[in-house]
CSV table of C-alpha atoms in Angstrom, one decimal:
chain,number,residue,atom,x,y,z
A,1,MET,CA,29.5,-6.8,-19.8
A,2,ILE,CA,25.8,-7.4,-19.0
A,3,PHE,CA,24.2,-9.7,-21.5
A,4,HIS,CA,20.8,-11.2,-21.9
A,5,LEU,CA,20.8,-14.1,-19.5
A,6,SER,CA,17.0,-14.3,-20.0
A,7,VAL,CA,17.7,-15.4,-23.6
A,8,ARG,CA,20.2,-17.9,-22.4
A,9,SER,CA,17.8,-19.5,-20.1
A,10,ASN,CA,15.0,-19.5,-22.6
A,11,PRO,CA,14.9,-22.5,-24.9
A,12,MET,CA,12.8,-20.5,-27.3
A,13,LEU,CA,16.0,-18.6,-28.4
A,14,ARG,CA,18.8,-21.0,-27.5
A,15,LYS,CA,19.0,-22.9,-30.8
A,16,THR,CA,19.1,-19.8,-32.9
A,17,ASN,CA,21.7,-18.0,-30.8
A,18,LEU,CA,24.2,-20.8,-30.0
A,19,ALA,CA,26.9,-19.3,-32.2
A,20,VAL,CA,26.3,-15.9,-30.7
A,21,TRP,CA,26.8,-17.2,-27.1
A,22,ARG,CA,30.0,-19.0,-28.0
A,23,ALA,CA,31.5,-15.9,-29.6
A,24,TRP,CA,30.3,-13.6,-26.8
A,25,ARG,CA,31.8,-15.8,-24.0
A,26,SER,CA,35.1,-15.8,-25.9
A,27,TRP,CA,35.0,-12.0,-26.2
A,28,LYS,CA,34.2,-11.5,-22.5
A,29,LEU,CA,37.2,-13.5,-21.5
A,30,SER,CA,39.4,-11.1,-23.5
A,31,LEU,CA,37.9,-7.9,-22.1
A,32,HIS,CA,39.8,-5.8,-19.7
A,33,SER,CA,38.4,-2.4,-18.7
A,34,SER,CA,37.2,-0.8,-21.9
A,35,THR,CA,34.7,-1.4,-24.7
A,36,VAL,CA,34.3,-0.3,-28.3
A,37,CYS,CA,31.7,2.3,-27.3
A,38,ALA,CA,34.0,3.8,-24.8
A,39,SER,CA,37.1,3.8,-27.0
A,40,SER,CA,35.3,5.2,-30.0
A,41,GLY,CA,34.2,8.3,-28.0
A,42,THR,CA,30.5,7.4,-27.9
A,43,GLY,CA,30.4,8.4,-24.2
A,44,PRO,CA,27.4,9.4,-22.1
A,45,LEU,CA,24.8,11.4,-23.9
A,46,ASP,CA,23.7,14.8,-22.7
A,47,ARG,CA,20.2,14.2,-21.6
A,48,SER,CA,19.2,17.8,-21.5
A,49,GLU,CA,20.5,18.4,-25.0
A,50,GLU,CA,18.7,15.4,-26.3
A,51,LEU,CA,15.5,16.3,-24.5
A,52,SER,CA,15.7,19.8,-26.0
A,53,SER,CA,16.2,18.3,-29.5
A,54,VAL,CA,13.2,16.1,-29.3
A,55,SER,CA,11.0,18.7,-27.6
A,56,SER,CA,11.6,21.2,-30.4
A,57,GLU,CA,9.8,18.9,-32.8
A,58,LYS,CA,6.0,19.0,-32.7
A,59,PRO,CA,5.2,16.3,-31.8
A,60,PRO,CA,8.4,14.3,-31.0
A,61,HIS,CA,6.6,11.0,-31.7
A,62,THR,CA,3.5,10.5,-33.8
A,63,PRO,CA,1.4,7.7,-32.2
A,64,VAL,CA,0.1,4.9,-34.3
A,65,MET,CA,-3.6,4.0,-34.6
A,66,VAL,CA,-4.7,6.2,-31.7
A,67,LYS,CA,-8.4,5.9,-32.7
A,68,GLU,CA,-8.2,2.1,-32.8
A,69,VAL,CA,-6.4,2.0,-29.4
A,70,LEU,CA,-8.9,4.2,-27.7
A,71,HIS,CA,-11.8,2.1,-29.2
A,72,TYR,CA,-10.5,-1.3,-28.0
A,73,LEU,CA,-9.2,-0.2,-24.6
A,74,ASP,CA,-12.7,1.4,-23.9
A,75,ILE,CA,-11.3,3.4,-21.0
A,76,GLN,CA,-13.8,4.7,-18.4
A,77,PRO,CA,-13.6,7.7,-16.1
A,78,GLY,CA,-11.5,7.1,-13.0
A,79,GLN,CA,-9.8,3.9,-14.3
A,80,VAL,CA,-6.1,3.1,-14.0
A,81,VAL,CA,-4.3,2.6,-17.4
A,82,LEU,CA,-0.8,1.3,-17.9
A,83,ASP,CA,1.0,2.7,-21.0
A,84,MET,CA,3.9,0.2,-21.2
A,85,THR,CA,5.9,2.2,-23.8
A,86,PHE,CA,5.4,5.9,-23.1
A,87,GLY,CA,7.8,7.1,-25.8
A,88,GLY,CA,6.8,10.6,-26.8
A,89,GLY,CA,3.5,10.4,-24.9
A,90,GLY,CA,1.2,10.4,-27.8
A,91,HIS,CA,-1.1,7.7,-26.7
A,92,THR,CA,-1.1,8.8,-23.1
A,93,LYS,CA,-2.0,12.4,-24.1
A,94,ALA,CA,-4.9,11.1,-26.1
A,95,ILE,CA,-6.2,9.0,-23.2
A,96,LEU,CA,-5.9,11.9,-20.7
A,97,ASN,CA,-7.7,14.3,-23.1
A,98,LEU,CA,-10.5,11.9,-23.8
A,99,VAL,CA,-11.2,10.4,-20.4
A,100,PRO,CA,-11.7,12.5,-17.2
A,101,GLU,CA,-10.0,11.5,-13.9
A,102,VAL,CA,-8.1,8.6,-15.5
A,103,THR,CA,-4.7,7.8,-14.1
A,104,VAL,CA,-1.9,6.7,-16.5
A,105,LEU,CA,1.1,4.6,-15.3
A,106,ALA,CA,3.7,5.6,-17.9
A,107,LEU,CA,6.5,3.0,-18.2
A,108,ASP,CA,9.6,3.4,-20.4
A,109,ARG,CA,13.1,2.1,-20.3
A,110,ASP,CA,14.4,5.3,-22.0
A,111,PRO,CA,15.3,8.1,-19.5
A,112,THR,CA,14.6,10.8,-22.1
A,113,ALA,CA,11.0,9.4,-22.5
A,114,ILE,CA,10.6,9.5,-18.7
A,115,SER,CA,11.7,13.1,-18.6
A,116,LEU,CA,8.8,13.9,-21.0
A,117,ALA,CA,6.5,11.8,-18.8
A,118,GLN,CA,7.5,13.9,-15.8
A,119,GLN,CA,6.7,17.1,-17.6
A,120,LEU,CA,3.3,15.7,-18.6
A,121,ALA,CA,2.7,14.7,-15.0
A,122,LYS,CA,3.1,18.3,-14.0
A,123,GLU,CA,0.8,19.5,-16.8
A,124,TYR,CA,-1.9,17.0,-15.8
A,125,CYS,CA,-1.7,17.5,-12.0
A,126,GLY,CA,-0.3,14.1,-11.1
A,127,ARG,CA,-2.6,12.0,-13.3
A,128,VAL,CA,0.6,10.6,-14.9
A,129,LYS,CA,2.8,8.3,-12.9
A,130,PRO,CA,6.3,7.9,-14.6
A,131,LEU,CA,8.0,4.6,-14.2
A,132,LEU,CA,11.6,4.2,-15.5
A,133,GLY,CA,12.3,0.6,-16.3
A,134,ARG,CA,12.0,-2.3,-18.7
A,135,PHE,CA,9.0,-4.6,-19.2
A,136,SER,CA,10.8,-7.3,-17.2
A,137,GLU,CA,11.1,-4.8,-14.2
A,138,LEU,CA,7.5,-3.7,-14.3
A,139,GLU,CA,6.1,-5.9,-11.5
A,140,ALA,CA,8.8,-4.8,-9.1
A,141,LEU,CA,8.2,-1.1,-10.0
A,142,LEU,CA,4.5,-1.4,-9.4
A,143,SER,CA,5.1,-3.3,-6.1
A,144,ASN,CA,7.2,-0.3,-5.0
A,145,MET,CA,4.2,1.9,-5.7
A,146,ASN,CA,1.9,-0.4,-3.7
A,147,ILE,CA,0.0,-1.3,-6.9
A,148,GLU,CA,-1.4,-4.8,-6.4
A,149,PRO,CA,-1.6,-7.4,-9.2
A,150,GLY,CA,-5.0,-7.4,-10.9
A,151,SER,CA,-5.7,-3.7,-10.2
A,152,VAL,CA,-5.1,-2.1,-13.6
A,153,ASP,CA,-8.0,-1.6,-15.9
A,154,ALA,CA,-6.3,-1.3,-19.3
A,155,VAL,CA,-2.8,-1.9,-20.7
A,156,LEU,CA,-1.3,-0.6,-23.9
A,157,LEU,CA,2.0,-2.2,-25.1
A,158,ASP,CA,3.6,-0.4,-28.0
A,159,ALA,CA,6.7,-2.4,-29.0
A,160,GLY,CA,9.7,-1.3,-31.0
A,161,CYS,CA,11.6,1.9,-31.4
A,162,SER,CA,10.0,5.4,-31.3
A,163,SER,CA,10.4,8.2,-33.7
A,164,MET,CA,11.9,10.2,-30.8
A,165,GLN,CA,14.8,7.7,-30.7
A,166,MET,CA,15.1,7.4,-34.4
A,167,ASP,CA,15.3,11.1,-35.0
A,168,VAL,CA,18.2,11.8,-32.6
A,169,ALA,CA,21.4,11.0,-34.5
A,170,GLN,CA,23.4,10.5,-31.2
A,171,ARG,CA,21.2,7.5,-30.3
A,172,GLY,CA,22.6,5.5,-33.3
A,173,PHE,CA,19.3,3.9,-34.4
A,174,SER,CA,18.9,5.5,-37.8
A,175,LEU,CA,21.1,4.6,-40.8
A,176,SER,CA,20.1,7.9,-42.5
A,177,LYS,CA,21.6,10.0,-39.7
A,178,ASP,CA,25.3,9.7,-38.9
A,179,GLY,CA,26.0,9.1,-35.2
A,180,PRO,CA,27.7,6.8,-32.8
A,181,LEU,CA,26.7,3.1,-33.4
A,182,ASP,CA,24.9,2.8,-30.1
A,183,MET,CA,21.2,1.7,-30.2
A,184,ARG,CA,20.8,1.2,-26.5
A,185,MET,CA,17.3,2.2,-25.5
A,186,ASP,CA,18.3,2.4,-21.8
A,187,CYS,CA,21.0,5.0,-22.7
A,188,GLU,CA,23.6,5.0,-19.9
A,189,ARG,CA,21.5,3.3,-17.2
A,190,TYR,CA,23.6,0.1,-17.6
A,191,PRO,CA,27.2,1.2,-18.3
A,192,ASP,CA,28.3,-2.4,-18.9
A,193,MET,CA,25.5,-3.1,-21.4
A,194,PRO,CA,27.0,-3.7,-24.9
A,195,CYS,CA,26.2,-1.3,-27.7
A,196,ALA,CA,25.8,-2.0,-31.4
A,197,ALA,CA,29.4,-1.1,-32.0
A,198,ASP,CA,30.5,-3.8,-29.5
A,199,VAL,CA,28.5,-6.3,-31.4
A,200,VAL,CA,29.7,-5.6,-34.9
A,201,ASN,CA,33.4,-5.3,-33.8
A,202,THR,CA,33.7,-8.3,-31.6
A,203,LEU,CA,31.5,-11.2,-32.6
A,204,ASP,CA,32.7,-13.6,-35.1
A,205,GLN,CA,31.2,-14.0,-38.6
A,206,GLN,CA,29.0,-16.9,-37.7
A,207,ALA,CA,27.6,-15.1,-34.7
A,208,LEU,CA,26.9,-12.0,-36.7
A,209,ALA,CA,25.2,-14.0,-39.4
A,210,SER,CA,23.0,-15.7,-36.7
A,211,ILE,CA,21.9,-12.3,-35.4
A,212,LEU,CA,21.0,-10.9,-38.8
A,213,THR,CA,19.1,-14.1,-39.7
A,214,ALA,CA,17.2,-14.4,-36.4
A,215,TYR,CA,16.4,-10.8,-35.7
A,216,GLY,CA,16.4,-9.2,-39.1
A,217,GLU,CA,15.2,-12.2,-41.2
A,218,GLU,CA,18.0,-11.1,-43.6
A,219,ARG,CA,18.5,-13.6,-46.4
A,220,GLN,CA,21.9,-12.2,-47.2
A,221,ALA,CA,23.1,-12.5,-43.6
A,222,ARG,CA,26.3,-14.4,-44.4
A,223,LYS,CA,27.3,-12.0,-47.1
A,224,ILE,CA,26.7,-9.0,-44.9
A,225,ALA,CA,28.5,-10.6,-41.9
A,226,SER,CA,31.5,-11.3,-44.0
A,227,ALA,CA,31.6,-7.7,-45.2
A,228,ILE,CA,31.5,-6.4,-41.6
A,229,VAL,CA,34.3,-8.7,-40.5
A,230,GLU,CA,36.5,-7.6,-43.5
A,231,ALA,CA,35.8,-3.9,-42.9
A,232,ARG,CA,36.6,-4.0,-39.2
A,233,ARG,CA,40.0,-5.5,-39.9
A,234,VAL,CA,40.9,-2.1,-41.4
A,235,ASN,CA,39.1,0.2,-39.0
A,236,PRO,CA,36.6,-0.4,-36.1
A,237,ILE,CA,33.0,0.3,-37.2
A,238,THR,CA,31.8,3.0,-34.8
A,239,ARG,CA,29.4,5.1,-36.8
A,240,THR,CA,25.9,4.4,-38.2
A,241,GLN,CA,26.6,5.6,-41.7
A,242,GLN,CA,29.9,3.8,-41.6
A,243,LEU,CA,28.0,0.5,-41.0
A,244,ALA,CA,25.4,1.4,-43.6
A,245,SER,CA,28.3,1.9,-46.2
A,246,VAL,CA,29.9,-1.4,-45.3
A,247,VAL,CA,26.6,-3.2,-45.8
A,248,ALA,CA,25.9,-1.3,-49.1
A,249,GLY,CA,29.4,-2.0,-50.3
A,250,SER,CA,28.9,-5.7,-50.3
A,251,PHE,CA,26.1,-5.4,-52.9
A,252,PRO,CA,26.1,-4.1,-56.5
A,253,PRO,CA,24.9,-0.4,-56.7
A,254,ALA,CA,21.8,-1.5,-58.6
A,255,VAL,CA,20.3,-3.3,-55.6
A,256,LEU,CA,21.2,-0.7,-53.0
A,257,TYR,CA,17.6,0.6,-52.9
A,258,ALA,CA,16.0,-2.4,-54.7
A,259,ARG,CA,14.0,-3.5,-51.7
A,260,LYS,CA,10.5,-2.1,-51.2
A,261,ASP,CA,8.5,-1.3,-48.1
A,262,ARG,CA,4.7,-1.6,-47.7
A,263,LEU,CA,4.2,1.7,-49.5
A,264,GLN,CA,6.4,0.4,-52.3
A,265,ARG,CA,9.0,2.9,-51.5
A,266,SER,CA,12.7,2.1,-51.8
A,267,ALA,CA,14.3,0.8,-48.7
A,268,HIS,CA,18.1,0.8,-48.0
A,269,ILE,CA,19.8,-2.6,-48.2
A,270,ALA,CA,21.0,-2.2,-44.6
A,271,THR,CA,17.6,-1.6,-43.0
A,272,LYS,CA,17.2,-5.2,-41.8
A,273,THR,CA,20.8,-5.2,-40.5
A,274,PHE,CA,20.0,-2.2,-38.3
A,275,GLN,CA,16.8,-3.8,-37.1
A,276,ALA,CA,18.6,-7.0,-36.1
A,277,LEU,CA,21.3,-5.2,-34.2
A,278,ARG,CA,18.7,-3.0,-32.3
A,279,ILE,CA,16.6,-6.0,-31.3
A,280,PHE,CA,19.7,-8.0,-30.2
A,281,VAL,CA,21.3,-5.2,-28.2
A,282,ASN,CA,18.0,-4.4,-26.4
A,283,ASP,CA,16.9,-8.0,-25.9
A,284,GLU,CA,13.6,-6.8,-27.3
A,285,LEU,CA,11.9,-10.2,-27.9
A,286,ASN,CA,12.5,-11.5,-24.4
A,287,GLU,CA,11.4,-8.1,-23.0
A,288,LEU,CA,8.2,-8.3,-25.1
A,289,HIS,CA,7.5,-11.7,-23.7
A,290,ALA,CA,8.1,-10.4,-20.2
A,291,GLY,CA,5.8,-7.5,-20.9
A,292,LEU,CA,3.0,-9.7,-22.0
A,293,SER,CA,3.3,-11.8,-18.9
A,294,ALA,CA,3.4,-8.7,-16.7
A,295,ALA,CA,0.3,-7.3,-18.4
A,296,ARG,CA,-1.6,-10.5,-17.7
A,297,SER,CA,-0.5,-10.2,-14.0
A,298,VAL,CA,-1.5,-6.6,-13.5
A,299,LEU,CA,-4.8,-6.5,-15.4
A,300,ALA,CA,-8.0,-6.9,-13.5
A,301,PRO,CA,-10.6,-9.4,-14.7
A,302,GLY,CA,-12.4,-7.7,-17.6
A,303,GLY,CA,-9.4,-5.5,-18.2
A,304,ARG,CA,-8.3,-4.9,-21.8
A,305,LEU,CA,-5.0,-5.3,-23.6
A,306,CYS,CA,-3.8,-3.7,-26.8
A,307,VAL,CA,-0.4,-4.6,-28.3
A,308,ILE,CA,1.1,-2.8,-31.2
A,309,THR,CA,4.0,-4.4,-33.1
A,310,PHE,CA,6.0,-3.3,-36.0
A,311,HIS,CA,7.6,-6.4,-37.6
A,312,SER,CA,6.7,-10.1,-38.1
A,313,LEU,CA,8.9,-11.4,-35.2
A,314,GLU,CA,7.1,-9.2,-32.6
A,315,ASP,CA,3.6,-9.9,-34.1
A,316,ARG,CA,4.3,-13.7,-34.3
A,317,LEU,CA,5.3,-13.7,-30.6
A,318,VAL,CA,2.2,-11.8,-29.5
A,319,LYS,CA,-0.1,-13.9,-31.6
A,320,ARG,CA,1.2,-17.1,-30.2
A,321,TYR,CA,1.3,-15.8,-26.6
A,322,LEU,CA,-2.4,-14.8,-26.8
A,323,GLN,CA,-3.2,-18.2,-28.3
A,324,GLY,CA,-1.9,-19.8,-25.2
A,325,GLU,CA,1.2,-21.5,-26.7
A,326,ASP,CA,4.1,-22.3,-24.4
A,327,LEU,CA,6.7,-20.0,-25.6
A,328,SER,CA,9.4,-21.6,-23.5
A,329,ASN,CA,9.4,-24.5,-26.0
A,330,LEU,CA,8.6,-22.5,-29.1
A,331,ASP,CA,11.0,-21.5,-31.8
A,332,HIS,CA,9.0,-18.3,-32.8
A,333,PHE,CA,11.4,-17.5,-35.6
A,334,SER,CA,10.0,-20.4,-37.7
A,335,PRO,CA,6.6,-20.6,-39.3
A,336,ARG,CA,4.0,-22.7,-37.5
A,337,LYS,CA,4.5,-26.4,-38.1
A,338,GLN,CA,2.1,-27.8,-40.6
A,339,GLY,CA,-0.7,-29.9,-39.2
A,340,SER,CA,-0.8,-28.0,-35.9
A,341,GLY,CA,-4.2,-26.6,-36.8
A,342,LYS,CA,-5.7,-23.2,-35.9
A,343,GLN,CA,-5.9,-22.4,-32.2
A,344,LYS,CA,-8.3,-20.0,-30.4
A,345,LEU,CA,-7.1,-16.6,-29.4
A,346,VAL,CA,-7.0,-17.5,-25.7
A,347,ASP,CA,-4.2,-17.9,-23.1
A,348,VAL,CA,-4.9,-21.0,-21.1
A,349,ASN,CA,-3.6,-22.3,-17.8
A,350,ARG,CA,-3.5,-25.9,-18.8
A,351,GLU,CA,-3.3,-27.2,-15.2
A,352,SER,CA,-6.4,-25.3,-13.9
A,353,GLY,CA,-8.2,-25.0,-17.3
A,354,GLU,CA,-8.6,-21.2,-16.7
A,355,VAL,CA,-8.9,-19.1,-19.8
A,356,TYR,CA,-6.9,-15.9,-19.6
A,357,TRP,CA,-7.7,-14.1,-22.9
A,358,LEU,CA,-10.7,-13.6,-25.1
A,359,PRO,CA,-10.2,-11.8,-28.5
A,360,LEU,CA,-11.8,-8.4,-29.0
A,361,ARG,CA,-11.2,-8.9,-32.7
A,362,ARG,CA,-9.9,-12.1,-34.2
A,363,LYS,CA,-8.1,-10.6,-37.1
A,364,VAL,CA,-5.0,-8.4,-36.7
A,365,ILE,CA,-5.8,-4.6,-37.0
A,366,THR,CA,-3.7,-2.5,-39.4
A,367,PRO,CA,-3.5,1.3,-39.9
A,368,GLU,CA,-6.0,2.9,-42.2
A,369,ARG,CA,-4.7,4.5,-45.4
A,370,ASP,CA,-5.1,8.0,-44.1
A,371,ASN,CA,-3.2,7.1,-40.9
A,372,VAL,CA,-0.3,5.7,-43.0
A,373,ASN,CA,-0.2,8.7,-45.2
A,374,GLU,CA,-0.1,11.0,-42.2
A,375,ASN,CA,2.5,8.8,-40.4
A,376,PRO,CA,4.4,6.6,-42.9
A,377,ARG,CA,6.6,5.2,-40.1
A,378,GLY,CA,3.5,3.4,-38.8
A,379,ARG,CA,2.8,1.6,-42.0
A,380,SER,CA,4.0,-1.8,-40.7
A,381,ALA,CA,2.1,-1.5,-37.4
A,382,LYS,CA,-0.2,-4.3,-36.3
A,383,LEU,CA,-2.6,-4.1,-33.4
A,384,ARG,CA,-4.0,-7.1,-31.4
A,385,ALA,CA,-6.6,-6.6,-28.7
A,386,ALA,CA,-7.8,-9.0,-26.1
A,387,LEU,CA,-9.9,-9.1,-22.9
A,388,ARG,CA,-8.4,-10.5,-19.6
A,389,ARG,CA,-10.8,-13.1,-18.2
């Protein structure tokens, strides 16, 4: 099983996930040649069928805060732009249509998204350069294309899960659509990578509770973890709605939809559980940190960075990175310690005194009401923009 060694080597996450690592090591020793995903019939997804499914929806992914992104990136004709999460291509299309002769490097870890990027590259006569890989693989991918550090003019990093992934039941991201409990953004690129079913069926109760607390900020993590362990003793949990039912069954019916989102709409009690599993399976926070570091490396002096996040863990990490905090020694799951004082929105090389980032706007940018009404899934989005010095 491939697991997130970057987390293990990163003190930022070590304390939170100690119980997870112990349980995972124990499980790895007991593995032979199969996994829960394989035994439950999840199997490889048919990429052509999935691509057809998402392509039939117009559009497959509604981009968030397009107007704001275009404003703060301020892309000029002939520039090179890096879209670090191509997804359904919404932001890239807006850039291509607005700015003539611009070249977009379209990165995504999802093979389905890259298939869409390849189609777009044909439509725009090679102005789109698809790159299949994770944030942590970006520098190697650019090097293979002979793109030097400091040669990109603007970077957009759109973190999280796309509507394209959520809307395909077979991907296992949505608790409202029944499908295999998968959640791997990379699909079958890494066959040994654990899926969400592996996590819920093999980790012990303490490790599961740690994941739900750390990545879902779930206050009822112990209760939910206990319910999962009890349920899997009867039958393995291999389907999304099966897991949602297990979580719901551990609470009284009256609280099933008692939680509210930012639009004051009812939210299912299992929403944070699904978020936590998705982040854990895909190592999203470490990948986000790697993406921010890569963006700093590839941006030219004066280049612009826009980062869109969708929950507090992501936004907290981005905010502290841009403020120049040393994330290798930072427990970013906890609120800032009192007395630390406010810091400027700059990333500083403390040895040389070089300032890496200047804010384009000090306060976080959120979607306008009309944007939220048009695209409710983007209601929790936060945009931070900075200039590379």
